Short mmCIF file of C-alpha atoms and ligand atoms in Angstrom, two decimals:
data_model
loop_
_atom_site.label_atom_id
_atom_site.label_comp_id
_atom_site.label_asym_id
_atom_site.label_seq_id
_atom_site.Cartn_x
_atom_site.Cartn_y
_atom_site.Cartn_z
CA UNK A 1 127.83 -86.56 104.84
CA UNK A 2 130.76 -86.28 102.52
CA UNK A 3 134.54 -86.42 102.86
CA UNK A 4 136.73 -84.28 100.66
CA UNK A 5 140.41 -83.47 100.32
CA UNK A 6 143.48 -84.13 98.25
CA UNK A 7 145.44 -87.30 97.63
CA UNK A 8 146.74 -89.10 100.72
CA UNK A 9 144.61 -87.11 103.19
CA UNK A 10 143.21 -90.29 104.75
CA UNK A 11 139.57 -90.04 103.68
CA UNK A 12 138.92 -93.75 103.34
CA UNK A 13 140.44 -94.56 106.76
CA UNK A 14 138.36 -91.85 108.42
CA UNK A 15 135.18 -92.98 106.68
CA UNK A 16 135.74 -96.52 107.94
CA UNK A 17 136.37 -95.31 111.51
CA UNK A 18 133.37 -92.97 111.50
CA UNK A 19 131.13 -95.74 110.16
CA UNK A 20 132.32 -98.03 112.98
CA UNK A 21 131.74 -95.30 115.58
CA UNK A 22 128.24 -94.52 114.33
CA UNK A 23 127.26 -98.19 114.05
CA UNK A 24 128.43 -98.72 117.64
CA UNK A 25 125.94 -95.98 118.58
CA UNK A 26 123.12 -97.83 116.85
CA UNK A 27 122.97 -96.00 113.51
CA UNK A 28 122.59 -97.72 110.17
CA UNK A 29 125.39 -96.45 107.95
CA UNK A 30 126.00 -96.76 104.23
CA UNK A 31 129.55 -96.05 103.02
CA UNK A 32 130.07 -95.23 99.38
CA UNK A 33 132.41 -93.35 97.05
CA UNK A 34 132.63 -91.24 93.94
CA UNK A 35 133.09 -91.54 91.09
CA UNK A 36 131.10 -94.75 91.47
CA UNK A 37 128.94 -96.20 94.21
CA UNK A 38 126.21 -97.61 91.92
CA UNK A 39 126.56 -100.04 88.99
CA UNK A 40 126.04 -97.30 86.38
CA UNK A 41 128.44 -94.92 88.11
CA UNK A 42 131.07 -97.65 88.59
CA UNK A 43 131.01 -98.22 84.81
CA UNK A 44 131.76 -94.52 84.36
CA UNK A 45 134.41 -94.65 87.12
CA UNK A 46 136.39 -96.98 84.95
CA UNK A 47 136.08 -94.66 81.94
CA UNK A 48 137.11 -91.64 84.03
CA UNK A 49 139.98 -93.05 86.10
CA UNK A 50 141.57 -95.16 83.37
CA UNK A 51 142.10 -91.94 81.42
CA UNK A 52 139.88 -93.15 78.57
CA UNK A 53 137.85 -89.91 78.69
CA UNK A 54 140.86 -87.59 79.02
CA UNK A 55 141.47 -87.06 75.28
CA UNK A 56 137.91 -85.73 74.93
CA UNK A 57 138.55 -82.83 77.31
CA UNK A 58 137.64 -81.59 80.78
CA UNK A 59 134.11 -80.66 79.73
CA UNK A 60 133.38 -84.23 78.69
CA UNK A 61 134.88 -85.52 81.95
CA UNK A 62 132.75 -83.08 83.98
CA UNK A 63 129.61 -84.31 82.19
CA UNK A 64 130.56 -87.91 82.95
CA UNK A 65 131.22 -87.15 86.64
CA UNK A 66 127.81 -85.47 86.77
CA UNK A 67 126.10 -88.42 85.04
CA UNK A 68 127.76 -90.84 87.47
CA UNK A 69 126.65 -88.67 90.41
CA UNK A 70 123.03 -88.53 89.20
CA UNK A 71 122.90 -92.34 88.97
CA UNK A 72 124.60 -92.76 92.36
CA UNK A 73 122.07 -90.44 93.97
CA UNK A 74 119.08 -92.13 92.33
CA UNK A 75 120.16 -95.71 92.95
CA UNK A 76 121.98 -95.54 96.30
CA UNK A 77 122.07 -92.24 98.20
CA UNK A 78 118.44 -91.03 98.08
CA UNK A 79 116.97 -94.50 98.78
CA UNK A 80 119.27 -94.87 101.83
CA UNK A 81 118.43 -91.38 103.11
CA UNK A 82 114.72 -92.07 102.73
CA UNK A 83 115.15 -95.22 104.86
CA UNK A 84 116.63 -92.95 107.55
CA UNK A 85 120.18 -94.24 107.09
CA UNK A 86 123.36 -92.21 107.34
CA UNK A 87 125.31 -92.01 104.09
CA UNK A 88 129.07 -91.42 104.21
CA UNK A 89 130.46 -90.64 100.78
CA UNK A 90 134.14 -90.48 99.80
CA UNK A 91 134.21 -87.41 97.52
CA UNK A 92 131.12 -85.73 96.08
CA UNK A 93 130.19 -82.47 94.38
CA UNK A 94 133.04 -80.45 95.92
CA UNK A 95 135.54 -82.67 94.10
CA UNK A 96 133.91 -81.66 90.80
CA UNK A 97 133.95 -78.02 91.85
CA UNK A 98 137.66 -78.24 92.59
CA UNK A 99 139.08 -80.73 90.05
CA UNK A 100 136.92 -79.77 87.05
CA UNK A 101 135.92 -76.23 88.09
CA UNK A 102 139.07 -74.77 89.71
CA UNK A 103 141.97 -76.71 88.19
CA UNK A 104 140.01 -77.77 85.08
CA UNK A 105 139.08 -74.12 84.44
CA UNK A 106 135.50 -74.91 83.51
CA UNK A 107 133.23 -71.91 83.55
CA UNK A 108 131.10 -71.46 86.72
CA UNK A 109 127.72 -71.38 84.87
CA UNK A 110 128.46 -74.80 83.35
CA UNK A 111 129.46 -76.18 86.77
CA UNK A 112 126.28 -74.75 88.32
CA UNK A 113 124.13 -76.26 85.56
CA UNK A 114 125.73 -79.67 86.05
CA UNK A 115 125.07 -79.48 89.78
CA UNK A 116 121.43 -78.64 89.12
CA UNK A 117 120.87 -81.64 86.91
CA UNK A 118 123.01 -84.10 88.86
CA UNK A 119 122.14 -83.40 92.49
CA UNK A 120 119.21 -80.97 92.53
CA UNK A 121 118.58 -80.13 96.17
CA UNK A 122 120.37 -83.11 97.69
CA UNK A 123 123.37 -81.44 99.31
CA UNK A 124 125.30 -83.09 102.15
CA UNK A 125 124.41 -82.06 105.72
CA UNK A 126 128.08 -82.11 106.63
CA UNK A 127 131.24 -82.08 104.54
CA UNK A 128 134.49 -82.97 106.28
CA UNK A 129 137.47 -81.48 104.47
CA UNK A 130 140.70 -83.31 105.36
CA UNK A 131 143.33 -80.67 104.83
CA UNK A 132 147.01 -81.41 104.25
CA UNK A 133 149.89 -79.61 102.48
CA UNK A 134 149.93 -81.06 98.97
CA UNK A 135 153.53 -82.33 99.16
CA UNK A 136 152.81 -84.27 102.37
CA UNK A 137 149.66 -85.77 100.83
CA UNK A 138 151.45 -86.79 97.66
CA UNK A 139 154.26 -88.43 99.61
CA UNK A 140 151.75 -90.34 101.71
CA UNK A 141 149.87 -91.44 98.59
CA UNK A 142 153.12 -92.54 96.96
CA UNK A 143 154.16 -94.48 100.05
CA UNK A 144 150.76 -96.13 100.04
CA UNK A 145 151.39 -97.11 96.43
CA UNK A 146 154.51 -98.91 97.64
CA UNK A 147 157.17 -96.49 96.36
CA UNK A 148 160.61 -96.40 97.99
CA UNK A 149 161.77 -93.33 99.97
CA UNK A 150 163.89 -92.21 97.04
CA UNK A 151 160.99 -92.44 94.61
CA UNK A 152 158.92 -90.50 97.13
CA UNK A 153 160.98 -87.35 96.42
CA UNK A 154 159.15 -85.32 93.77
CA UNK A 155 160.93 -84.98 90.41
CA UNK A 156 160.58 -81.94 88.15
CA UNK A 157 157.37 -83.14 86.58
CA UNK A 158 155.87 -84.02 89.95
CA UNK A 159 156.91 -80.59 91.27
CA UNK A 160 154.90 -79.04 88.46
CA UNK A 161 151.98 -81.16 89.48
CA UNK A 162 152.48 -80.05 93.07
CA UNK A 163 151.26 -76.56 92.14
CA UNK A 164 148.03 -78.05 90.83
CA UNK A 165 147.59 -80.02 94.04
CA UNK A 166 148.15 -76.87 96.12
CA UNK A 167 145.53 -75.08 94.00
CA UNK A 168 143.10 -77.90 94.72
CA UNK A 169 143.84 -77.71 98.43
CA UNK A 170 143.05 -73.99 98.30
CA UNK A 171 139.92 -74.76 96.28
CA UNK A 172 138.57 -76.98 99.06
CA UNK A 173 139.47 -74.38 101.70
CA UNK A 174 137.68 -71.67 99.69
CA UNK A 175 134.51 -73.78 99.49
CA UNK A 176 134.69 -74.39 103.25
CA UNK A 177 135.07 -70.66 103.88
CA UNK A 178 132.06 -69.91 101.64
CA UNK A 179 129.88 -72.60 103.23
CA UNK A 180 130.86 -72.72 106.91
CA UNK A 181 127.49 -74.22 107.94
CA UNK A 182 128.11 -77.34 105.90
CA UNK A 183 131.89 -77.68 105.85
CA UNK A 184 134.36 -78.48 108.62
CA UNK A 185 138.08 -78.33 107.89
CA UNK A 186 140.23 -80.86 109.77
CA UNK A 187 144.01 -80.81 109.98
CA UNK A 188 144.88 -84.18 108.41
CA UNK A 189 148.46 -84.06 109.71
CA UNK A 190 147.31 -85.09 113.20
CA UNK A 191 147.32 -88.78 114.01
CA UNK A 192 144.50 -90.96 112.72
CA UNK A 193 142.83 -91.55 116.11
CA UNK A 194 142.90 -87.87 117.02
CA UNK A 195 141.17 -86.92 113.75
CA UNK A 196 138.69 -89.78 114.11
CA UNK A 197 137.71 -88.58 117.61
CA UNK A 198 137.20 -85.00 116.36
CA UNK A 199 135.07 -86.20 113.46
CA UNK A 200 132.93 -88.49 115.61
CA UNK A 201 132.18 -85.78 118.18
CA UNK A 202 131.41 -83.23 115.44
CA UNK A 203 129.10 -85.63 113.61
CA UNK A 204 127.41 -86.81 116.82
CA UNK A 205 126.59 -83.17 117.59
CA UNK A 206 125.08 -82.62 114.14
CA UNK A 207 122.97 -85.78 114.44
CA UNK A 208 121.73 -84.73 117.90
CA UNK A 209 120.90 -81.25 116.59
CA UNK A 210 118.99 -82.75 113.65
CA UNK A 211 117.09 -85.13 115.93
CA UNK A 212 116.20 -82.15 118.15
CA UNK A 213 115.10 -80.18 115.07
CA UNK A 214 112.93 -83.07 113.89
CA UNK A 215 111.25 -83.32 117.29
CA UNK A 216 110.65 -79.55 117.39
CA UNK A 217 109.25 -79.72 113.86
CA UNK A 218 106.88 -82.53 114.81
CA UNK A 219 105.77 -80.68 117.95
CA UNK A 220 105.12 -77.54 115.89
CA UNK A 221 103.11 -79.52 113.32
CA UNK A 222 101.03 -81.43 115.90
P1 TYD B 1 140.21 -92.34 93.76
O1 TYD B 1 140.99 -93.51 93.25
O2 TYD B 1 138.86 -92.61 94.33
O3 TYD B 1 141.18 -91.58 94.72
P2 TYD B 1 141.12 -90.70 96.03
O4 TYD B 1 141.74 -91.59 97.07
O5 TYD B 1 141.98 -89.53 95.68
O6 TYD B 1 139.69 -90.31 96.32
O7 TYD B 1 140.16 -91.31 92.57
C1 TYD B 1 139.20 -90.39 92.37
C2 TYD B 1 139.82 -89.32 91.48
O8 TYD B 1 138.80 -88.67 90.74
C3 TYD B 1 140.55 -88.28 92.27
O9 TYD B 1 141.78 -87.95 91.66
C4 TYD B 1 139.65 -87.08 92.19
C5 TYD B 1 138.88 -87.28 90.92
N1 TYD B 1 137.53 -86.71 90.90
C6 TYD B 1 137.25 -85.62 90.09
O10 TYD B 1 138.13 -85.14 89.36
N2 TYD B 1 135.99 -85.10 90.07
C7 TYD B 1 134.97 -85.61 90.83
O11 TYD B 1 133.83 -85.10 90.79
C8 TYD B 1 135.27 -86.73 91.67
C9 TYD B 1 134.19 -87.33 92.52
C10 TYD B 1 136.56 -87.25 91.68
#
C-alpha cells in the first residue's frame, strides 16, 4: 500500500497511525519511504534531495528515482511481501509520474519504460491519495519547518511555485480517476483522527476482501 500527495498533506502521520491500527489487529507491518527505504536507495535519496542531481536535468533525476525504487523493491518490499507482511510506503511510483512526468514534462514512453524496469508487475494493492489545496499544504509544511506566521505567507516566488504544486495535486487526482480500483482520494483537510479512521476501515476492507479471495482461490485449486 502506498501513500501519495503533496507537501504537508500528512502522509507520515497517517502511515504511523495506520501501522499502529494494523499491528493492533495482529498484522506484521513494514513502514518505508521513497526515495530511499534500502541502503542503496538511501544513498540515492541524498543525491536527489540535496539537489546534487538537479544540474544534470529531470531525465537524470527520473533515472535515479527509478534506480532507487528498483533497489528498494528488491531489498525491502518484495522480501516483506513474500513473508506475508503488509508494506506501507510513503510515496512510490505515482510520485515519479507526477513530479517527473507531469511537472517535469518527461515524455510518457520514457516514464513507462522506467516503470517497467523499476517495478515490473509489483504495483500497490491500494494507494491512498491525501488531497489538499496546494496553498494549505505549503503553509502546513512551512509551519512544520518552524516558520513564523509572517513567513508562512507566500511571496512572489512561492506563488509561482504554487502553480506547480496545484498541477501536481491535479496530477495525483488524474491518476486516481484513471485507476479507481487501486486509488482512494481522501480529503486531507479533515482532522487527523477522522482521516485515520477512514483509512483504517478502507484498508481493513481490502485486507478482508483479499483474504476471502485467497480462500476462494485455494478452494478452487483444491
Ligand atoms: P521528502 O522529504 O520525503 O518529503 P515529503 O514529505 O514531501 O514526502 O521528499 C521527497 C521529495 O521527492 C518530494 O518533494 C517528492 C520528490 N519525489 C519525486 O520527485 N519523485 C519520486 O519518484 C519520489 C518518490 C519523490
